Short mmCIF file of C-alpha atoms and ligand atoms in Angstrom, two decimals:
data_model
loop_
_atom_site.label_atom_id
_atom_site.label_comp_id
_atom_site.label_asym_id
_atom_site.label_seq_id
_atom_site.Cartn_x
_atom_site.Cartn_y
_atom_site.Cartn_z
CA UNK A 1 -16.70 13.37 28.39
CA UNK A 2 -13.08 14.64 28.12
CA UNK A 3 -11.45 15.25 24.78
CA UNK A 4 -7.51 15.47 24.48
CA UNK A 5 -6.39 18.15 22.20
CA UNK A 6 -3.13 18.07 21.42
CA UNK A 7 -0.93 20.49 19.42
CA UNK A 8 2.09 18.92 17.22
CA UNK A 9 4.45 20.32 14.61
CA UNK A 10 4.69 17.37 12.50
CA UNK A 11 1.91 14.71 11.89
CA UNK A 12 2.63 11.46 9.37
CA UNK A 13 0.21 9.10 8.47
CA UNK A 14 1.04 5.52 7.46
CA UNK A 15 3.72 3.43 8.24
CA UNK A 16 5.58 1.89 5.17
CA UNK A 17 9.20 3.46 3.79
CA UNK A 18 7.72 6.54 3.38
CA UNK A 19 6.07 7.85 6.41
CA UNK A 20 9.23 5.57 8.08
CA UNK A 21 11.91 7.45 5.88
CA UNK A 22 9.70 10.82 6.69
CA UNK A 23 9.88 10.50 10.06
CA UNK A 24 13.43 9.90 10.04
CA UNK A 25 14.25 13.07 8.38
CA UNK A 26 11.46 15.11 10.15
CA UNK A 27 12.83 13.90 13.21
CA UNK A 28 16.45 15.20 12.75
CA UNK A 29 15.20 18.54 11.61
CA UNK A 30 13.66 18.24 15.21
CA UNK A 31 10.05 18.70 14.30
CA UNK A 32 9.50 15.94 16.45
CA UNK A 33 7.09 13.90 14.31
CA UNK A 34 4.17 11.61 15.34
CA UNK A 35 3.41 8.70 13.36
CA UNK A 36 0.02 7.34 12.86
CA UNK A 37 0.84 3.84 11.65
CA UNK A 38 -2.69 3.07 10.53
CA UNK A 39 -4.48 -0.46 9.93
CA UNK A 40 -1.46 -2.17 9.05
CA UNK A 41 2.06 -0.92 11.07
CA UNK A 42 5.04 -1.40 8.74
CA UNK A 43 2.55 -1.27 5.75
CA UNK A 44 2.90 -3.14 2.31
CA UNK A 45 6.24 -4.69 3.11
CA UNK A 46 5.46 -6.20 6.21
CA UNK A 47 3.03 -8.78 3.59
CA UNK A 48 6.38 -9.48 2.01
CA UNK A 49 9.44 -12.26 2.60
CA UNK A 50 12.62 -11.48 1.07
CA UNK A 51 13.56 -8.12 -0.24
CA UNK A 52 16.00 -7.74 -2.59
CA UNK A 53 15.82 -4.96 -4.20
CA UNK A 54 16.48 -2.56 -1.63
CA UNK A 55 20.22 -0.90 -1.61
CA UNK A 56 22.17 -1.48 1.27
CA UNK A 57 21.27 -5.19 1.58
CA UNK A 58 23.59 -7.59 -1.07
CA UNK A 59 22.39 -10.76 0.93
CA UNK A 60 18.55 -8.76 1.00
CA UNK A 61 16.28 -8.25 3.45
CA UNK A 62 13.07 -9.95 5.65
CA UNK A 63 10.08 -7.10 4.55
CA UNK A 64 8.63 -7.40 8.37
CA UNK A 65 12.63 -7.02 9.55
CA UNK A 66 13.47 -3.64 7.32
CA UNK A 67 9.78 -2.15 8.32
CA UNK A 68 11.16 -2.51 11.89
CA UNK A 69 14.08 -0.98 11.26
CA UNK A 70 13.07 1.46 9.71
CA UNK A 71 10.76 2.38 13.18
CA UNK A 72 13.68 1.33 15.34
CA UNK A 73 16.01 4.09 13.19
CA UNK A 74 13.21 6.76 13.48
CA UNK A 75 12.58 6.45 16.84
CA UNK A 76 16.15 6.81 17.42
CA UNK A 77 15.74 10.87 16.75
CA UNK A 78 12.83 11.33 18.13
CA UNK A 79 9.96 10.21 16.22
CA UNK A 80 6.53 9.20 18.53
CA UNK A 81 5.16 6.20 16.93
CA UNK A 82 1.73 5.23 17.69
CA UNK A 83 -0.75 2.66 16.43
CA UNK A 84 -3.92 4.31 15.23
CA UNK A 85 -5.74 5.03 12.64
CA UNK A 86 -6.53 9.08 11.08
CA UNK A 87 -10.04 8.53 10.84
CA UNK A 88 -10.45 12.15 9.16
CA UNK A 89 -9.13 15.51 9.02
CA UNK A 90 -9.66 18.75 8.31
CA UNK A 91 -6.98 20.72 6.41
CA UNK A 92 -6.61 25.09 6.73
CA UNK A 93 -6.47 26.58 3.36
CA UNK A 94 -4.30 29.13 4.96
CA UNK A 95 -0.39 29.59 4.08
CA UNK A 96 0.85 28.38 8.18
CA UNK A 97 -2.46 27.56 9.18
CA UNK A 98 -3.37 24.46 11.63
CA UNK A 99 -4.26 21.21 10.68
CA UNK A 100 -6.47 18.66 12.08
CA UNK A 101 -6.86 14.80 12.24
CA UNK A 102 -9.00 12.87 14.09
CA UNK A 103 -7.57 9.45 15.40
CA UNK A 104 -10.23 6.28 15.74
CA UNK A 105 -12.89 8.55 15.71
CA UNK A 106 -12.12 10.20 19.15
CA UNK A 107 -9.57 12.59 19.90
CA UNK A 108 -8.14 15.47 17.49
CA UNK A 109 -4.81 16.44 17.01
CA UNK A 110 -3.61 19.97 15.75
CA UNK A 111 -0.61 19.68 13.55
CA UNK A 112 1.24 22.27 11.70
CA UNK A 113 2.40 20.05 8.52
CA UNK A 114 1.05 16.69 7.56
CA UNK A 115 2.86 14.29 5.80
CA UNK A 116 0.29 11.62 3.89
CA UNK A 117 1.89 8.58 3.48
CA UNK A 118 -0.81 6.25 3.50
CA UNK A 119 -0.06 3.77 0.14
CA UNK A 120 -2.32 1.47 -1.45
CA UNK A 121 -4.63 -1.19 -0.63
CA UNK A 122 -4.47 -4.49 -3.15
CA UNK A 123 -8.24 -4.81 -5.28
CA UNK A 124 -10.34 -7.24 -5.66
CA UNK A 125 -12.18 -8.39 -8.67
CA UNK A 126 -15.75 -7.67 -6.89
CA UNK A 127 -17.28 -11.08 -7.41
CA UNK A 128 -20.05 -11.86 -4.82
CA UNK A 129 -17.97 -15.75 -5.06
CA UNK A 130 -15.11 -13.97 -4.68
CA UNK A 131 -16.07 -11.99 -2.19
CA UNK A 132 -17.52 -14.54 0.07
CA UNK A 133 -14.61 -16.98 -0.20
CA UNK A 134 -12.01 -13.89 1.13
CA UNK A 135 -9.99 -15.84 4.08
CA UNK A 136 -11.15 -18.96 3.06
CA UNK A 137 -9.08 -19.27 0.15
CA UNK A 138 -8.87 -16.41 -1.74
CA UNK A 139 -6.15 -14.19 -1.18
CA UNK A 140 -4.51 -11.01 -2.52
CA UNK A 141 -0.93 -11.73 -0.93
CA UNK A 142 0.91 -15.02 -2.08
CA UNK A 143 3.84 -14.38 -0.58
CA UNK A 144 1.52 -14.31 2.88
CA UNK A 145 -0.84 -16.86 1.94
CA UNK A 146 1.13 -19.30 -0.44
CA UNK A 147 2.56 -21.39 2.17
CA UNK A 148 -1.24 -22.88 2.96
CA UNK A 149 -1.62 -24.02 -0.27
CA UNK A 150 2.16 -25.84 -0.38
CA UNK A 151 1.88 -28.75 -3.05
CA UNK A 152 -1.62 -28.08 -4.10
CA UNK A 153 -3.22 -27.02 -7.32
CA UNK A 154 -3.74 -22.99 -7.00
CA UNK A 155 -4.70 -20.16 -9.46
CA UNK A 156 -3.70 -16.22 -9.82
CA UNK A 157 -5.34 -13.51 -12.00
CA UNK A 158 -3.67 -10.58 -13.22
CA UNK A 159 -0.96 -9.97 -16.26
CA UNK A 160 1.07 -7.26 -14.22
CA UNK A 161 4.32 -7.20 -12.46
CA UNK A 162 2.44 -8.61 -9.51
CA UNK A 163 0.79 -11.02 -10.93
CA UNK A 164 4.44 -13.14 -12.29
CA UNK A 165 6.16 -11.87 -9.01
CA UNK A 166 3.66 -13.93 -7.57
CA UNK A 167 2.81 -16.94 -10.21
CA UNK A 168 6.45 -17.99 -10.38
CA UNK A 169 6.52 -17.79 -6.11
CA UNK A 170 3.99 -19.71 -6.03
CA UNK A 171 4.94 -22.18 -8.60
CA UNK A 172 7.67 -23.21 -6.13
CA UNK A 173 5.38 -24.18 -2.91
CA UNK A 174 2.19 -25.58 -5.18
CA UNK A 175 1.84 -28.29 -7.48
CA UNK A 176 0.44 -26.20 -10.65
CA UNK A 177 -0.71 -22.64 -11.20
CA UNK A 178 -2.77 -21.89 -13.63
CA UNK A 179 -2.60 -17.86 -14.24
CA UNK A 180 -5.51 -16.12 -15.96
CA UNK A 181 -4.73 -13.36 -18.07
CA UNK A 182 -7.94 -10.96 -19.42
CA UNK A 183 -5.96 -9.84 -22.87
CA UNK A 184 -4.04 -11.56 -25.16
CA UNK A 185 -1.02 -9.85 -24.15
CA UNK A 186 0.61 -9.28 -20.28
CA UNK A 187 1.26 -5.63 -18.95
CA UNK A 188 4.18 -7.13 -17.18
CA UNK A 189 7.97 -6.68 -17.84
CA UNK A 190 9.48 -9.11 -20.59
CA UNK A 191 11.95 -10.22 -17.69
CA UNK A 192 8.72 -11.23 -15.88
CA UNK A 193 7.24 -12.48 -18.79
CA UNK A 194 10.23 -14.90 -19.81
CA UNK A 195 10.01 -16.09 -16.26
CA UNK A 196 6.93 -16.96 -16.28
CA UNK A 197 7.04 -19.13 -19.34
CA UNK A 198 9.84 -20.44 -18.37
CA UNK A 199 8.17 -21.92 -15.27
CA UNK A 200 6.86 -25.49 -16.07
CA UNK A 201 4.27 -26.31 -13.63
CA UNK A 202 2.60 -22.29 -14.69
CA UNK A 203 -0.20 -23.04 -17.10
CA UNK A 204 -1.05 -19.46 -18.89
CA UNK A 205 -4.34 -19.09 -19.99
CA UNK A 206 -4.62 -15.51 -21.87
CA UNK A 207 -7.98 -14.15 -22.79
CA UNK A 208 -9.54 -15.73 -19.34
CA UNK A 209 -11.71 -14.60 -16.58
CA UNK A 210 -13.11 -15.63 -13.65
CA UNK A 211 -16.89 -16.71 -14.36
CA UNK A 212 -17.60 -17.66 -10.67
CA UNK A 213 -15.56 -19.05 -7.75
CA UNK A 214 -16.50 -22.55 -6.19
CA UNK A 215 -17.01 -23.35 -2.80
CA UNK A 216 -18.93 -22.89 -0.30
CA UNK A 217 -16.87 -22.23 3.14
CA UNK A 218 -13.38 -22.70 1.45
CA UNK A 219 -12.10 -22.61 -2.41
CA UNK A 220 -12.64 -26.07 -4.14
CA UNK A 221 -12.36 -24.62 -7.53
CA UNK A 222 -12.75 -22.01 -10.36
CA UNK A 223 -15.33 -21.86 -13.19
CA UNK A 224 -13.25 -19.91 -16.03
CA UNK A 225 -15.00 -18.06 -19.07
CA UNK A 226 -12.62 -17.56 -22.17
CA UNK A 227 -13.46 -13.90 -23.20
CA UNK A 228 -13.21 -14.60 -27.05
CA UNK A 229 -15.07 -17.80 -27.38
CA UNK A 230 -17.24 -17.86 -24.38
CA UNK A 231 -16.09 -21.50 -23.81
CA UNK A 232 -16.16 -22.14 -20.04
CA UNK A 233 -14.09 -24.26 -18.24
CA UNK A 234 -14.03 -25.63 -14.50
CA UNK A 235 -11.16 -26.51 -12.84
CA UNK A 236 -10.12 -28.02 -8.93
CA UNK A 237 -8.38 -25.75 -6.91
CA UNK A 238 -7.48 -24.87 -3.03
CA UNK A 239 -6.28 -21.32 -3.69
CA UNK A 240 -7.06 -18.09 -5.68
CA UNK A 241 -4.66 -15.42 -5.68
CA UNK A 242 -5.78 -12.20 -6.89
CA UNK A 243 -3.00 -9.66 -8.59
CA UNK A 244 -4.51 -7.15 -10.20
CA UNK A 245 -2.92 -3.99 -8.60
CA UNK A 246 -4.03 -1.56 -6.24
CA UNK A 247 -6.04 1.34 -4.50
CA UNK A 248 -4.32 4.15 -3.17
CA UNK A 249 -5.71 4.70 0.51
CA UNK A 250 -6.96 7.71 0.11
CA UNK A 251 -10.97 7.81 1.13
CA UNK A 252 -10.68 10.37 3.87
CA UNK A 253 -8.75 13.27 1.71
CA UNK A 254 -11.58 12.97 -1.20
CA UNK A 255 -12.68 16.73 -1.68
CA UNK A 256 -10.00 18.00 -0.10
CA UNK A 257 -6.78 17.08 -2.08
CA UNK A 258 -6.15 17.32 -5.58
CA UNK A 259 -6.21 13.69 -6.83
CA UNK A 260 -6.49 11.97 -10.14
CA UNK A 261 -9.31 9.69 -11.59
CA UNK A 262 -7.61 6.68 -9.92
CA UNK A 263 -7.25 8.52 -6.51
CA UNK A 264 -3.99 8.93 -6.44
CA UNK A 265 -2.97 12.25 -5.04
CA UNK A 266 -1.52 14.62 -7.70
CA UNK A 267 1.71 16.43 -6.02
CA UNK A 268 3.72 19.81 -7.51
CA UNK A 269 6.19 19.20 -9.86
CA UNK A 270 9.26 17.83 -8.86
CA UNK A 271 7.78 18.02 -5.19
CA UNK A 272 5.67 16.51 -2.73
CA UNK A 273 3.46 19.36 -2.18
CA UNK A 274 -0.33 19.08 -2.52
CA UNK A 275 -3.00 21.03 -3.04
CA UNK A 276 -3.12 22.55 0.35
CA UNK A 277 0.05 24.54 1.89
CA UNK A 278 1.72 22.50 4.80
CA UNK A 279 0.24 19.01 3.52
CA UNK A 280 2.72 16.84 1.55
CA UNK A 281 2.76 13.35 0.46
CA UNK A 282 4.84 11.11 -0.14
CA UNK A 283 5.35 6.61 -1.08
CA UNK A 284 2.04 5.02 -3.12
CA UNK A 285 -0.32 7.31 -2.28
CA UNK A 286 1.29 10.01 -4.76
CA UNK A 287 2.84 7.78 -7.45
CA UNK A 288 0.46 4.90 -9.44
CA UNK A 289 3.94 4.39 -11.71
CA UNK A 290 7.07 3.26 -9.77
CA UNK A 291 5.55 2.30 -6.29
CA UNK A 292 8.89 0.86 -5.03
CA UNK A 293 10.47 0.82 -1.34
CA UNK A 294 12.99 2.55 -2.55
CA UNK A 295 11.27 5.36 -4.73
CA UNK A 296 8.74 5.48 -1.39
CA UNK A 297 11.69 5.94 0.95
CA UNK A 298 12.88 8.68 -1.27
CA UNK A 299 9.64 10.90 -1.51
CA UNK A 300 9.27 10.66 1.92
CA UNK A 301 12.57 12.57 2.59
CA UNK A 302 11.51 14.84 -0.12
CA UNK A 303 8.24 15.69 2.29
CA UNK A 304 10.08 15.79 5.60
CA UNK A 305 12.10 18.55 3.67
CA UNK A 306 9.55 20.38 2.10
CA UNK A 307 7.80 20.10 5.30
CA UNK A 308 10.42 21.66 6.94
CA UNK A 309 11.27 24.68 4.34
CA UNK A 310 7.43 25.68 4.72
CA UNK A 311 7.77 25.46 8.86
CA UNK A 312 10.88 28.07 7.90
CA UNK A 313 9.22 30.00 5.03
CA UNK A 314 6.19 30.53 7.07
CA UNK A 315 7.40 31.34 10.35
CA UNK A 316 6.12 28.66 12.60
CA UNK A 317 7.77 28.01 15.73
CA UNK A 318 6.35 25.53 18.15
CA UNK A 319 7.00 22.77 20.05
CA UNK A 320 4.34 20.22 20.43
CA UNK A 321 2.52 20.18 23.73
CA UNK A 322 -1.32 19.36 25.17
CA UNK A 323 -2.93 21.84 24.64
CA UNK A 324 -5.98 21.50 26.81
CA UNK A 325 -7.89 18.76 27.82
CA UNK A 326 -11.55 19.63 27.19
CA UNK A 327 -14.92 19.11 28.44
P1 NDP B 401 -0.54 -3.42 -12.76
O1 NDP B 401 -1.52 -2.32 -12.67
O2 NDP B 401 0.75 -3.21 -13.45
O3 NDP B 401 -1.22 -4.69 -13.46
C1 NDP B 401 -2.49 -5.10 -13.12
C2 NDP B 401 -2.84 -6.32 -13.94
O4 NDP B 401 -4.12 -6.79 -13.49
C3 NDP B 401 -2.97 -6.05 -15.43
O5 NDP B 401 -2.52 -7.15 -16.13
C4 NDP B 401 -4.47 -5.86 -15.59
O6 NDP B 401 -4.93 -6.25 -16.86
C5 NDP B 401 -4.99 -6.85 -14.61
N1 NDP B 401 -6.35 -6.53 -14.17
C6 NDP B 401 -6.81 -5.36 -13.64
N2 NDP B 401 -8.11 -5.45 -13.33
C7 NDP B 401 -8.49 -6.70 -13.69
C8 NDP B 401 -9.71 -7.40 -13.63
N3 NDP B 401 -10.82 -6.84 -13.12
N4 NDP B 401 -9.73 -8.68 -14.09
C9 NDP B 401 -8.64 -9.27 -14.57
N5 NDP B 401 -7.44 -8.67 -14.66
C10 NDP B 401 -7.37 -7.38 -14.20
O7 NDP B 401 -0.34 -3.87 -11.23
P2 NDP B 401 0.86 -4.65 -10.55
O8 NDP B 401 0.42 -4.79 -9.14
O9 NDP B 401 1.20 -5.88 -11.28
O10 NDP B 401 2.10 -3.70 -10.62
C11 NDP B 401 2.05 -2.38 -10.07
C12 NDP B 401 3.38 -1.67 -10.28
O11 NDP B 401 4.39 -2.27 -9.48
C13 NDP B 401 3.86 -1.76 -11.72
O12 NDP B 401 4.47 -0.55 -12.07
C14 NDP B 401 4.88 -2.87 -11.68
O13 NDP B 401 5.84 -2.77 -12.68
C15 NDP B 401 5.48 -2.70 -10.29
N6 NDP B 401 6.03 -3.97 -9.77
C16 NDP B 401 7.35 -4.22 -9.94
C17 NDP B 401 7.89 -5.39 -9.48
C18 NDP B 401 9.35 -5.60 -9.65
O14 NDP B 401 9.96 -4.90 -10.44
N7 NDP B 401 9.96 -6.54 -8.93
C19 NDP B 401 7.10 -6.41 -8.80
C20 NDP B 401 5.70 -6.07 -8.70
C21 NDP B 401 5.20 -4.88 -9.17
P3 NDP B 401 -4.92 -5.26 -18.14
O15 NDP B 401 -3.50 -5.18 -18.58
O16 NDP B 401 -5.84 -5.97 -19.03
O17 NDP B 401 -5.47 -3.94 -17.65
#
């Protein structure tokens, strides 16, 4: 059976503002980048309706929308985009060595930088109920899901950011939410907070937990276990949203990036260098803290240019071309 090799100066995986804002940047230096744009093209945002937090937008933008623009503007220099998914890779330890990545578990490319911009996948609480009732009412996306559940009685879990981003969206489309909070106290910002308990048809139960989820083929309700007194409660609901933050996708780099108990990879400094020379990264896979579109967007300019200084500092002059196509 034939295998394509192929030889490229500039590889990016994942799709969100990052790799998007990479490519962009890569692409103008005239490394002529090649996007992978994994499982999901456009990444987190594309889950997303209105962004408004983005500069350049007063009126703010569709997420799906600005993920395609952000493609359309890449592809504009240059940039190859293709949908696929790096499946593994193996990086040179060598200053200027070559890279490889493997895409769906077939052919190999040869690339002289990588650029890892693969974010974060949304977790799950792990319950076997939980677990079983995924697509048939439980859901990790609100702003994806919510409208299914429009004037119904729905619950979330989490105290974060997320979590009231989400409560209070949700609390607009469904008749109550009731939000379960593990500690007495919410991680989230007092802004988020204040909204929150500002939001009538919210009921906030802190010191709560999910017991066991009830239903067999769809959600019909929630048995909830107060974590102080042990008093359990059931309740009647369509919906469970789950907001308790995220994963950074990072399974296929364990072992051979620097990365820290979380899985986040750990960069240089002020930079996005890694571990190994010529492999940068850049968005939610590098940063567990800010994880913004905009903080993304601007680490993944920082890797197109630090990709590009170590092309210069180390001498490497190609152009990407086939390089054979092997038996
Ligand atoms: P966070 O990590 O900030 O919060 C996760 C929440 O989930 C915490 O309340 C945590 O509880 C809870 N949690 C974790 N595991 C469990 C579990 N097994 N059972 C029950 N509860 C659990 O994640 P977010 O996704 O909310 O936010 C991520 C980042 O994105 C943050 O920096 C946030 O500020 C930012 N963000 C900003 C927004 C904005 O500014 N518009 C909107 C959304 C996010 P505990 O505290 O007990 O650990």
């Amino acid at each position: 059976m034939s295998e394509k090799l192929e030889r490229i100066k500039c590889l990016i995986i994942g799709s969100g503002p990052a790799g998007y804002t990479a490519a962009i940047y890569a692409a103008r230096a005239d490394m002529k980048p090649v996007v992978y744009t994994g499982m999901e093209p456009g990444g987190q945002l594309t889950t997303t309706t209105e962004v408004d937090n983005f500069p350049g937008y007063p009126e703010g933008i569709d997420g799906p929308k600005m993920m395609e623009d952000l493609q359309q503007q890449a592809e504009r220099f240059g940039t190859e985009v293709r949908i696929g998914m790096v499946t593994k890779v193996e990086f040179s330890k060598e200053e200027g060595g070559v890279h490889k990545a493997q895409i769906d578990n077939k052919n190999w490319v040869e690339a002289n930088t990588v650029i890892i911009s693969t974010g974060a996948t949304a977790k799950y609480l792990g319950l076997p109920s939980e677990q079983k009732l995924r697509g048939g009412g439980v859901s990790a996306c609100a702003v994806c899901d919510g409208f299914f559940y429009k004037g119904q009685d729905v619950a979330i879990v989490g105290g974060g950011d997320t979590a009231c981003e989400e409560a209070t969206y949700l609390a607009n489309i469904c008749s109550k939410v009731t939000m379960l909070v593990r500690k007495g106290e919410m991680r989230a910002s007092k802004a988020m907070l204040h909204r929150v308990e500002k939001t009538k048809n919210i009921d906030l139960r802190y010191f709560t937990e999910i017991d066991e989820v009830l239903g067999d083929q769809v959600v019909e309700g929630l048995r909830m276990v107060n974590n102080q007194t042990k008093e359990k409660e059931e309740i009647k609901i369509t919906g469970l949203f789950i907001a308790i933050g995220h994963k950074p996708n990072t399974d296929i780099f364990k072992g051979l990036l620097t990365m820290d108990d979380a899985g986040y990879v750990i960069t240089e400094g002020k930079s996005t260098k890694t571990n190994v020379p010529g492999v940068f990264a850049s968005g939610d896979v590098q940063d567990s803290e800010y994880r913004q579109a905009v903080t993304a967007a601007g680490t993944g300019c920082m890797a197109a240019l630090d990709s590009e200084r170590y092309m210069a500092a180390t001498d490497i002059i190609e152009t990407n071309e086939p390089l054979v196509q092997a038996d």
